[in-house]
């Protein structure tokens, strides 16, 4: 019988680790990072504090998820599968009408 309970330590760590990996990758891609900052309105000096905000992490992951070539470039460079990025994005994003979780 399969348990419906998740391991809270693993489920909380994996999205956080994925988000940090995305930020690290973006920081090493100046054009992409500049585009992300321009779209979000976040100043480079604000990033250090913003990484503690779930909304910032959600936006960063959405940025990746909304452009497949960028998502695939990140996945290839990091070895993290797209499914892990999608799971991290769902973890940090608030539920929407389509989720049935409102």
PDB file of C-alpha atoms in Angstrom:
ATOM      1  CA  UNK A   1       0.000   0.000   0.000  1.00  0.00           C
ATOM      2  CA  UNK A   2       1.394   3.388  -0.995  1.00  0.00           C
ATOM      3  CA  UNK A   3       1.490   6.112   1.648  1.00  0.00           C
ATOM      4  CA  UNK A   4      -0.060   9.484   0.873  1.00  0.00           C
ATOM      5  CA  UNK A   5       2.277  11.226   3.316  1.00  0.00           C
ATOM      6  CA  UNK A   6       5.263  13.078   1.949  1.00  0.00           C
ATOM      7  CA  UNK A   7       8.609  13.312   3.634  1.00  0.00           C
ATOM      8  CA  UNK A   8       8.464  16.988   4.719  1.00  0.00           C
ATOM      9  CA  UNK A   9      12.243  17.402   4.886  1.00  0.00           C
ATOM     10  CA  UNK A  10      12.764  16.103   1.368  1.00  0.00           C
ATOM     11  CA  UNK A  11       9.787  17.912  -0.150  1.00  0.00           C
ATOM     12  CA  UNK A  12      10.854  21.242   1.380  1.00  0.00           C
ATOM     13  CA  UNK A  13      14.552  20.855   0.536  1.00  0.00           C
ATOM     14  CA  UNK A  14      14.192  19.806  -3.102  1.00  0.00           C
ATOM     15  CA  UNK A  15      12.266  22.909  -4.301  1.00  0.00           C
ATOM     16  CA  UNK A  16      14.594  25.207  -2.343  1.00  0.00           C
ATOM     17  CA  UNK A  17      17.667  23.498  -3.805  1.00  0.00           C
ATOM     18  CA  UNK A  18      16.215  23.710  -7.303  1.00  0.00           C
ATOM     19  CA  UNK A  19      15.445  27.415  -6.871  1.00  0.00           C
ATOM     20  CA  UNK A  20      18.968  28.107  -5.627  1.00  0.00           C
ATOM     21  CA  UNK A  21      20.378  26.190  -8.609  1.00  0.00           C
ATOM     22  CA  UNK A  22      18.257  28.300 -10.970  1.00  0.00           C
ATOM     23  CA  UNK A  23      19.476  31.501  -9.346  1.00  0.00           C
ATOM     24  CA  UNK A  24      23.089  30.339  -9.595  1.00  0.00           C
ATOM     25  CA  UNK A  25      22.636  29.468 -13.249  1.00  0.00           C
ATOM     26  CA  UNK A  26      20.940  32.784 -14.019  1.00  0.00           C
ATOM     27  CA  UNK A  27      23.722  34.685 -12.255  1.00  0.00           C
ATOM     28  CA  UNK A  28      26.221  33.019 -14.614  1.00  0.00           C
ATOM     29  CA  UNK A  29      24.161  33.935 -17.690  1.00  0.00           C
ATOM     30  CA  UNK A  30      24.441  37.756 -17.762  1.00  0.00           C
ATOM     31  CA  UNK A  31      22.041  38.324 -20.664  1.00  0.00           C
ATOM     32  CA  UNK A  32      19.428  36.001 -19.196  1.00  0.00           C
ATOM     33  CA  UNK A  33      19.852  37.414 -15.692  1.00  0.00           C
ATOM     34  CA  UNK A  34      19.526  40.947 -17.032  1.00  0.00           C
ATOM     35  CA  UNK A  35      16.329  39.983 -18.845  1.00  0.00           C
ATOM     36  CA  UNK A  36      14.940  38.385 -15.698  1.00  0.00           C
ATOM     37  CA  UNK A  37      15.740  41.486 -13.615  1.00  0.00           C
ATOM     38  CA  UNK A  38      14.224  43.770 -16.238  1.00  0.00           C
ATOM     39  CA  UNK A  39      11.009  41.743 -16.377  1.00  0.00           C
ATOM     40  CA  UNK A  40      10.639  41.554 -12.604  1.00  0.00           C
ATOM     41  CA  UNK A  41      11.782  45.052 -11.731  1.00  0.00           C
ATOM     42  CA  UNK A  42      14.138  43.654  -9.104  1.00  0.00           C
ATOM     43  CA  UNK A  43      17.405  45.528  -8.750  1.00  0.00           C
ATOM     44  CA  UNK A  44      20.614  43.465  -8.616  1.00  0.00           C
ATOM     45  CA  UNK A  45      21.264  44.681  -5.061  1.00  0.00           C
ATOM     46  CA  UNK A  46      17.835  43.392  -3.985  1.00  0.00           C
ATOM     47  CA  UNK A  47      18.439  39.802  -5.077  1.00  0.00           C
ATOM     48  CA  UNK A  48      20.324  38.821  -1.921  1.00  0.00           C
ATOM     49  CA  UNK A  49      17.288  39.635   0.251  1.00  0.00           C
ATOM     50  CA  UNK A  50      14.721  38.526  -2.319  1.00  0.00           C
ATOM     51  CA  UNK A  51      15.896  34.914  -2.265  1.00  0.00           C
ATOM     52  CA  UNK A  52      14.167  34.576   1.101  1.00  0.00           C
ATOM     53  CA  UNK A  53      10.806  35.501  -0.454  1.00  0.00           C
ATOM     54  CA  UNK A  54       8.705  32.648  -1.848  1.00  0.00           C
ATOM     55  CA  UNK A  55       7.119  35.063  -4.345  1.00  0.00           C
ATOM     56  CA  UNK A  56      10.547  35.946  -5.759  1.00  0.00           C
ATOM     57  CA  UNK A  57      11.441  32.260  -6.088  1.00  0.00           C
ATOM     58  CA  UNK A  58       8.070  31.577  -7.731  1.00  0.00           C
ATOM     59  CA  UNK A  59       8.665  34.380 -10.220  1.00  0.00           C
ATOM     60  CA  UNK A  60      12.158  33.177 -10.989  1.00  0.00           C
ATOM     61  CA  UNK A  61      10.940  29.628 -11.596  1.00  0.00           C
ATOM     62  CA  UNK A  62       8.017  30.903 -13.683  1.00  0.00           C
ATOM     63  CA  UNK A  63      10.509  32.889 -15.759  1.00  0.00           C
ATOM     64  CA  UNK A  64      12.267  29.632 -16.569  1.00  0.00           C
ATOM     65  CA  UNK A  65       9.070  27.632 -17.075  1.00  0.00           C
ATOM     66  CA  UNK A  66       7.593  30.166 -19.495  1.00  0.00           C
ATOM     67  CA  UNK A  67      10.390  29.835 -22.033  1.00  0.00           C
ATOM     68  CA  UNK A  68      11.147  26.255 -22.987  1.00  0.00           C
ATOM     69  CA  UNK A  69      14.563  26.910 -24.589  1.00  0.00           C
ATOM     70  CA  UNK A  70      15.692  28.619 -21.383  1.00  0.00           C
ATOM     71  CA  UNK A  71      14.284  25.815 -19.252  1.00  0.00           C
ATOM     72  CA  UNK A  72      16.049  23.189 -21.336  1.00  0.00           C
ATOM     73  CA  UNK A  73      19.322  25.139 -21.273  1.00  0.00           C
ATOM     74  CA  UNK A  74      19.157  25.263 -17.478  1.00  0.00           C
ATOM     75  CA  UNK A  75      18.301  21.559 -17.247  1.00  0.00           C
ATOM     76  CA  UNK A  76      21.163  20.602 -19.535  1.00  0.00           C
ATOM     77  CA  UNK A  77      23.656  22.752 -17.655  1.00  0.00           C
ATOM     78  CA  UNK A  78      22.545  21.657 -14.180  1.00  0.00           C
ATOM     79  CA  UNK A  79      21.465  18.061 -14.721  1.00  0.00           C
ATOM     80  CA  UNK A  80      18.165  18.882 -13.006  1.00  0.00           C
ATOM     81  CA  UNK A  81      15.195  17.452 -14.919  1.00  0.00           C
ATOM     82  CA  UNK A  82      12.367  19.737 -16.112  1.00  0.00           C
ATOM     83  CA  UNK A  83       9.972  17.861 -13.824  1.00  0.00           C
ATOM     84  CA  UNK A  84      11.964  19.016 -10.790  1.00  0.00           C
ATOM     85  CA  UNK A  85      11.751  22.620 -11.975  1.00  0.00           C
ATOM     86  CA  UNK A  86       7.996  22.229 -12.500  1.00  0.00           C
ATOM     87  CA  UNK A  87       7.618  20.739  -9.019  1.00  0.00           C
ATOM     88  CA  UNK A  88       9.628  23.596  -7.479  1.00  0.00           C
ATOM     89  CA  UNK A  89       7.547  26.123  -9.373  1.00  0.00           C
ATOM     90  CA  UNK A  90       4.333  24.529  -8.091  1.00  0.00           C
ATOM     91  CA  UNK A  91       5.775  24.495  -4.565  1.00  0.00           C
ATOM     92  CA  UNK A  92       6.483  28.235  -4.485  1.00  0.00           C
ATOM     93  CA  UNK A  93       3.528  29.440  -6.579  1.00  0.00           C
ATOM     94  CA  UNK A  94       0.196  30.162  -4.956  1.00  0.00           C
ATOM     95  CA  UNK A  95      -2.635  27.898  -6.060  1.00  0.00           C
ATOM     96  CA  UNK A  96      -4.647  29.210  -8.976  1.00  0.00           C
ATOM     97  CA  UNK A  97      -8.149  28.556 -10.198  1.00  0.00           C
ATOM     98  CA  UNK A  98      -6.974  25.710 -12.417  1.00  0.00           C
ATOM     99  CA  UNK A  99      -5.387  23.908  -9.449  1.00  0.00           C
ATOM    100  CA  UNK A 100      -8.632  23.260  -7.601  1.00  0.00           C
ATOM    101  CA  UNK A 101      -6.809  24.354  -4.413  1.00  0.00           C
ATOM    102  CA  UNK A 102      -8.383  27.779  -3.967  1.00  0.00           C
TER     103      UNK A 102
END
